[in-house]
Amino acid sequence: KLPVEFVWNPEFGRDPYAAYAALRKKGPVHPIEFPPGVEAFLVVDYEHGRRALNDPRLSKNPFEGPEAFRAILGQGNPVLAHNMLNSDPPDHTRLRRLVAKAFTPRRTESLRPRVQEITDRLIDAMAVKGHAELLDDFAFPLPITVICELLGVPVEDRDDFRRWSTALITPPFDDEQILLRVEANAAIRAYFLRTIAGRRAEPRDDMISALVLARDEEELLSEEELVSTLTLLLIAGHETTVNLIGNGMLALLSDPGQLRLLREQPELLPSAIEEFLRYEGPVERATFRFSTADMEIAGVHIPKRSLVHVSLGAADRDPGAFDDPDTLDITRADNRHVAFGHGIHFCLGAPLARLEAQVAFGTLLRRLPDIALGCPPDELSWRQDGSLIRGLRALPVRF
Ligand code: HEM
């Protein structure tokens, strides 16, 4: 069995792909002690990973999980447990339909001018300094401002949102982390209940008001599901697009040939973004599922109520699915990466994330034409908290 240290050590943080490649040579599925005390498995190839993401025997409902996992979940009223991402059909279908309208490619495209405006303002502030910490100065504020405006919550509250968001997605393995999680659960619930009450009294033209209407007039979702859906949408804007910008920028700035190519052929931007998603996707392992029956994956027996981690990062570096998987190639054709997942839970926000990334990368390269890393790549540090998200702690740049 792989020990928890497999995913929780500095070396893995620096280069998980080498560890995955060594593992993949032994087989696609491995038992792993993560979280500690929980019966869990790790899938590291593309074929079985992709299939697992869409296997109806693998539930997203955390209450279907192993006893030890439910005990962890019980530490704090789980505000994240009652939304589309953490449910199966028919609840999943109902909850996803309620917000899907807001995230269609066409509705999303209409946000482009506003995304451009926010991007330009952030770059204006950076440009005068000649250097920046790209995550705090740019990659965080951009998607957070967009999602706050979409939902209808004040962007001034974003420091609270970021703190709560981090507490809710960090694995709660020690007492301090458990406490932070319990507090974040209570705070975010109180925040949204207050906001919902405000919209009941005085509706506006925003997503919260629309969902309140769906709840009150058509009873399409419960109050708990409403709060949980808002929490999911808020968090989805925090740890994902942020790291697409950070990880993608690091990959690009570390590869002078690819950087030059993208500068010379800006029309490659959409395919470059798909390649950043494949090469260094942000949602590394935050795609776990729970077996609802005894089953087998690639000949490995998975008992009922096990936790199954599908590593998107490992799948997207599988040489069985991609030529030269460890090479960044912004011209890569037929890039069928799984960075946005696969199947019924495929990322609802993908059109928005792609739009934000197009505007972000396009504008950064155009307005800061000599942008470069502010330190050697090996001085950068990756989050190493057993996090299921792949992201840097900071990304200094100069221009
Ligand atoms: C689901 C990735 C941005 C909203 C997912 C899943 C992945 C993912 C892998 C599926 C998880 C699973 O199957 O277990 C990403 C990446 C993003 C990103 C890589 C940025 C680069 C966003 C944004 C939003 C969003 C900006 C919206 C504000 C959602 C929602 C789901 C989801 C609502 C749940 C869909 C469902 O359960 O049906 N995302 N996401 N995501 N994402 Fe994203």
XYZ file of C-alpha atoms and ligand atoms in Angstrom:
442
model
C 0.000 0.000 0.000
C 1.325 3.458 -0.852
C 1.923 5.443 2.347
C 0.431 8.909 2.783
C 3.955 10.276 2.185
C 3.633 9.283 -1.457
C 1.580 12.422 -2.060
C 2.685 14.365 0.984
C 6.358 15.145 0.646
C 8.320 18.008 -0.888
C 9.661 15.892 -3.744
C 6.148 14.949 -4.842
C 5.165 18.602 -4.590
C 7.975 19.559 -6.969
C 7.380 16.827 -9.529
C 4.370 14.563 -9.032
C 4.624 13.436 -12.651
C 7.859 11.484 -12.146
C 6.292 9.682 -9.182
C 3.189 8.909 -11.222
C 5.237 7.652 -14.177
C 7.139 5.209 -11.944
C 3.863 4.020 -10.460
C 2.130 3.693 -13.827
C 4.855 1.293 -14.964
C 3.728 -1.061 -12.180
C 0.023 -0.747 -12.988
C -2.873 1.695 -13.344
C -4.439 1.301 -9.874
C -2.806 1.260 -6.420
C -4.060 1.114 -2.837
C -3.013 4.248 -0.939
C -3.258 5.426 2.636
C -4.772 8.814 1.861
C -6.426 10.205 3.868
C -4.765 8.208 6.684
C -6.984 5.440 8.034
C -9.257 5.397 4.992
C -9.493 2.519 2.486
C -8.466 4.311 -0.689
C -7.123 3.679 -4.199
C -5.274 5.829 -6.707
C -5.827 5.599 -10.488
C -2.850 6.865 -12.494
C -3.557 6.100 -16.144
C -5.734 7.855 -18.723
C -7.960 5.004 -19.861
C -9.114 3.769 -16.446
C -9.106 7.260 -14.975
C -11.367 8.646 -17.661
C -13.683 5.674 -17.382
C -13.817 5.941 -13.581
C -14.867 9.599 -13.818
C -18.027 8.483 -15.603
C -18.700 5.167 -13.831
C -22.160 5.215 -12.183
C -20.933 2.749 -9.529
C -18.574 5.455 -8.297
C -20.586 8.002 -6.336
C -19.730 11.641 -5.642
C -21.965 11.669 -2.563
C -19.617 11.846 0.454
C -22.162 10.042 2.600
C -21.487 6.952 0.443
C -17.843 7.103 1.530
C -15.863 5.009 4.011
C -16.737 5.323 7.706
C -13.433 7.049 8.529
C -14.007 9.585 5.772
C -17.519 10.348 6.970
C -16.084 10.910 10.437
C -13.741 13.541 8.971
C -16.670 15.063 7.111
C -18.738 15.184 10.301
C -16.270 17.612 11.847
C -18.246 20.705 11.092
C -21.562 20.953 9.349
C -20.476 20.183 5.786
C -21.649 23.182 3.827
C -20.090 21.747 0.674
C -21.913 18.421 0.807
C -25.227 19.345 -0.812
C -24.423 20.639 -4.274
C -24.173 19.138 -7.779
C -20.501 18.212 -7.456
C -21.180 16.141 -4.356
C -24.332 14.400 -5.504
C -25.452 11.737 -7.956
C -28.431 11.704 -10.320
C -31.261 12.542 -9.960
C -30.191 15.262 -7.462
C -27.136 16.074 -9.571
C -29.259 16.571 -12.703
C -31.711 18.870 -10.892
C -29.048 20.987 -9.190
C -26.840 21.317 -12.276
C -29.769 22.344 -14.485
C -30.578 25.222 -12.130
C -27.327 27.048 -12.816
C -26.249 25.588 -16.178
C -28.029 28.392 -18.067
C -25.677 30.960 -16.587
C -22.549 29.147 -17.844
C -23.307 28.390 -21.490
C -20.539 29.406 -23.933
C -22.777 32.204 -25.273
C -23.704 33.680 -21.887
C -20.073 33.390 -20.890
C -18.841 35.155 -24.028
C -20.985 38.167 -23.099
C -18.724 38.621 -20.039
C -15.612 39.130 -22.192
C -15.594 42.969 -22.133
C -15.914 43.016 -18.350
C -13.205 40.336 -17.927
C -10.962 42.449 -20.173
C -11.668 45.554 -18.094
C -10.790 43.828 -14.801
C -7.655 42.347 -16.387
C -6.495 45.728 -17.684
C -7.049 47.379 -14.329
C -4.991 44.729 -12.538
C -2.187 45.022 -15.097
C -2.251 48.856 -14.832
C -1.513 48.504 -11.122
C 1.302 45.999 -11.733
C 2.872 47.745 -14.723
C 4.079 50.776 -12.774
C 6.041 48.585 -10.357
C 8.129 46.615 -12.859
C 7.658 43.433 -10.854
C 4.805 41.526 -9.261
C 3.766 38.461 -7.342
C 1.575 37.146 -10.111
C -0.750 35.059 -7.918
C -1.709 37.723 -5.359
C -1.508 40.671 -7.730
C -3.297 39.107 -10.673
C -4.233 35.417 -10.770
C -6.347 35.528 -7.574
C -8.173 38.836 -7.988
C -9.226 38.237 -11.607
C -11.422 35.116 -11.301
C -12.604 36.096 -7.832
C -13.845 39.469 -9.023
C -15.637 37.786 -11.933
C -17.373 35.159 -9.818
C -18.343 37.693 -7.129
C -19.984 39.885 -9.766
C -21.720 36.908 -11.349
C -23.131 35.688 -8.046
C -23.848 39.160 -6.711
C -21.629 39.322 -3.602
C -19.347 42.270 -2.801
C -15.810 41.718 -4.038
C -14.585 43.622 -0.949
C -15.357 40.441 1.046
C -12.835 38.469 -0.984
C -10.241 38.050 1.777
C -12.866 36.236 3.847
C -13.867 34.117 0.839
C -10.269 33.130 0.179
C -9.674 32.162 3.806
C -12.877 30.107 3.993
C -12.253 28.522 0.642
C -8.739 27.390 1.564
C -9.978 26.000 4.895
C -12.751 24.021 3.200
C -10.579 22.335 0.594
C -7.465 21.619 2.682
C -7.554 18.033 3.992
C -8.466 18.344 7.719
C -5.807 16.039 9.155
C -4.815 17.917 12.296
C -6.673 19.705 15.081
C -5.834 23.176 13.851
C -7.045 22.374 10.340
C -10.229 20.792 11.711
C -10.946 23.917 13.744
C -10.384 26.194 10.738
C -12.730 24.038 8.735
C -15.484 24.078 11.356
C -15.204 27.859 11.599
C -15.208 28.318 7.830
C -18.283 26.107 7.499
C -20.199 28.172 10.042
C -19.014 31.503 8.666
C -19.839 30.788 5.052
C -23.259 29.410 5.915
C -24.079 32.474 8.014
C -22.791 34.751 5.246
C -24.966 33.227 2.548
C -28.049 32.910 4.771
C -27.747 36.634 5.458
C -27.299 37.422 1.766
C -30.245 35.197 0.796
C -32.469 36.946 3.347
C -31.419 40.273 1.824
C -32.392 39.150 -1.694
C -35.726 37.780 -0.456
C -36.502 41.257 0.827
C -35.052 43.027 -2.186
C -34.304 40.940 -5.325
C -31.587 42.080 -7.759
C -30.415 41.045 -11.185
C -27.896 38.429 -10.030
C -27.518 34.682 -9.661
C -28.365 34.640 -5.954
C -31.724 36.297 -6.628
C -32.432 33.845 -9.470
C -31.695 30.867 -7.210
C -33.781 32.318 -4.374
C -36.664 32.600 -6.830
C -36.181 28.971 -7.938
C -36.300 27.968 -4.294
C -39.243 30.050 -3.161
C -41.554 29.975 -6.164
C -40.846 26.582 -7.663
C -39.310 24.714 -4.699
C -36.614 23.341 -6.988
C -34.025 23.131 -4.225
C -33.784 23.198 -0.425
C -32.252 26.027 1.597
C -29.263 23.786 2.400
C -28.762 23.041 -1.310
C -29.014 26.731 -2.123
C -26.281 27.651 0.364
C -24.154 24.708 -0.781
C -24.504 25.636 -4.476
C -23.428 29.206 -3.800
C -20.470 27.948 -1.765
C -19.421 25.604 -4.585
C -19.555 28.369 -7.186
C -17.605 30.733 -4.984
C -14.908 28.143 -4.241
C -14.694 27.009 -7.878
C -13.444 30.488 -8.725
C -10.694 30.385 -6.084
C -8.380 27.471 -6.527
C -8.815 26.637 -10.199
C -8.470 29.459 -12.732
C -5.974 31.027 -10.322
C -3.683 28.048 -10.734
C -4.335 27.713 -14.450
C -2.882 31.213 -14.777
C -0.038 30.524 -12.304
C 0.919 27.027 -13.504
C 0.498 27.943 -17.165
C 2.566 31.109 -16.854
C 5.354 29.217 -15.102
C 5.359 26.523 -17.821
C 5.460 29.154 -20.548
C 8.091 31.415 -18.974
C 10.314 28.376 -18.345
C 10.244 27.427 -22.031
C 11.724 30.168 -24.257
C 10.891 28.324 -27.510
C 7.191 27.972 -26.670
C 7.042 31.534 -25.332
C 8.508 32.893 -28.567
C 6.113 30.781 -30.643
C 3.078 32.102 -28.771
C 4.314 35.691 -29.100
C 4.780 35.235 -32.834
C 1.481 33.407 -33.338
C -1.078 34.725 -30.856
C -3.752 32.739 -32.701
C -2.279 29.694 -30.917
C -3.633 31.022 -27.602
C -6.700 28.729 -27.344
C -4.619 25.627 -28.063
C -1.870 26.869 -25.706
C -4.441 27.119 -22.906
C -5.619 23.543 -23.515
C -1.974 22.500 -23.321
C -1.430 24.371 -20.016
C -4.489 22.539 -18.681
C -3.075 19.178 -19.759
C 0.539 19.825 -18.806
C -0.016 21.324 -15.346
C -3.770 21.180 -14.614
C -4.962 22.787 -11.372
C -7.405 20.102 -10.190
C -4.804 17.431 -9.668
C -6.655 14.883 -7.524
C -9.706 16.798 -6.309
C -11.873 14.318 -8.173
C -12.305 11.498 -5.680
C -15.311 9.191 -5.738
C -16.787 6.437 -3.543
C -17.516 2.859 -4.605
C -21.153 1.917 -4.024
C -20.483 -1.795 -4.707
C -17.572 -4.228 -4.713
C -15.925 -3.677 -8.075
C -12.719 -4.020 -10.078
C -10.672 -1.401 -11.870
C -7.911 -2.767 -14.103
C -8.120 -6.075 -12.252
C -7.698 -4.500 -8.798
C -10.445 -5.336 -6.332
C -12.101 -2.229 -4.870
C -14.356 -3.040 -1.903
C -17.654 -1.212 -1.475
C -17.337 2.138 0.367
C -13.726 2.736 -0.691
C -12.415 6.106 -1.728
C -11.104 6.204 -5.310
C -8.750 9.048 -6.271
C -8.612 9.711 -9.989
C -5.467 11.707 -10.684
C -6.151 14.027 -13.593
C -2.513 15.117 -13.472
C -1.352 11.521 -13.938
C -3.939 10.752 -16.651
C -2.898 13.797 -18.648
C 0.771 12.716 -18.625
C 0.050 9.137 -19.691
C 2.239 8.202 -22.706
C -0.531 5.774 -23.699
C -2.768 8.792 -24.428
C -0.365 11.616 -25.400
C 2.831 11.666 -27.474
C 5.744 13.069 -25.484
C 3.477 13.770 -22.508
C 6.190 15.557 -20.496
C 6.820 18.088 -23.256
C 4.875 21.360 -23.380
C 3.601 21.689 -26.952
C 1.196 24.571 -27.502
C 0.450 23.299 -31.015
C -0.633 19.856 -29.768
C -3.498 18.540 -31.897
C -6.385 16.394 -30.609
C -5.629 17.332 -26.994
C -8.238 15.239 -25.180
C -7.072 16.147 -21.680
C -9.225 15.522 -18.618
C -8.251 18.654 -16.671
C -11.942 19.648 -16.563
C -13.011 16.111 -15.675
C -15.203 13.875 -17.792
C -18.801 12.690 -17.849
C -21.762 14.146 -15.985
C -19.600 16.210 -13.609
C -17.555 17.791 -16.430
C -16.663 21.279 -15.249
C -19.628 23.581 -15.570
C -17.355 26.616 -15.449
C -15.055 25.449 -18.284
C -16.245 28.115 -20.763
C -15.694 30.803 -18.125
C -12.276 29.451 -17.139
C -11.222 29.331 -20.814
C -12.429 32.869 -21.404
C -10.625 34.202 -18.320
C -7.430 32.401 -19.326
C -7.590 33.699 -22.911
C -7.982 37.265 -21.748
C -5.389 36.861 -18.971
C -2.592 35.261 -21.037
C -3.345 37.324 -24.131
C -3.240 40.623 -22.247
C -0.243 39.783 -20.045
C 1.874 38.885 -23.090
C 0.715 41.893 -25.080
C 1.041 44.528 -22.372
C 4.111 43.137 -20.597
C 6.105 41.919 -23.608
C 9.298 41.265 -21.636
C 7.659 39.464 -18.705
C 10.041 36.914 -17.151
C 10.315 34.809 -13.998
C 11.480 36.818 -10.991
C 13.541 33.900 -9.601
C 14.987 30.614 -10.870
C 12.208 27.993 -11.258
C 13.794 25.690 -8.670
C 13.368 28.380 -6.003
C 9.598 28.329 -6.420
C 7.611 26.349 -3.948
C 4.502 24.276 -4.617
C 1.729 23.761 -2.138
C 2.626 20.676 -0.190
C -0.226 20.233 2.230
C -1.395 16.940 0.712
C -3.503 19.321 -1.301
C -5.657 17.899 -4.060
C -5.008 21.072 -6.028
C -1.800 21.707 -7.974
C -0.615 25.240 -7.439
C 2.348 27.418 -6.515
C 2.639 29.268 -3.219
C 3.801 32.361 -5.086
C 5.030 33.311 -8.564
C 7.352 36.334 -8.684
C 7.686 37.913 -12.125
C 9.481 40.986 -13.498
C 9.020 43.010 -16.673
C -16.461 20.594 -11.796
C -11.933 21.687 -13.122
C -13.017 26.402 -13.179
C -17.473 25.359 -11.682
C -15.142 20.491 -12.148
C -14.423 19.241 -12.275
C -13.156 19.563 -12.643
C -13.063 20.993 -12.743
C -12.013 18.577 -12.878
C -14.999 17.841 -12.090
C -14.691 17.264 -10.744
C -15.094 15.813 -10.631
O -15.504 15.165 -11.595
O -14.972 15.271 -9.514
C -11.850 23.056 -13.265
C -10.677 23.750 -13.744
C -10.988 25.084 -13.766
C -12.343 25.218 -13.294
C -9.370 23.081 -14.150
C -10.157 26.269 -14.161
C -9.127 26.209 -14.906
C -14.315 26.543 -12.794
C -15.030 27.792 -12.706
C -16.289 27.482 -12.279
C -16.367 26.042 -12.106
C -14.474 29.171 -13.035
C -17.469 28.367 -12.038
C -17.540 29.377 -11.409
C -17.566 23.987 -11.578
C -18.768 23.302 -11.135
C -18.476 21.929 -11.163
C -17.102 21.805 -11.621
C -20.068 23.946 -10.723
C -19.405 20.775 -10.785
C -20.073 20.212 -12.009
C -20.931 19.000 -11.706
O -20.789 18.371 -10.653
O -21.804 18.691 -12.537
N -14.291 21.540 -12.444
N -12.824 23.960 -13.001
N -15.148 25.510 -12.429
N -16.584 23.060 -11.869
Fe -14.745 23.521 -12.534
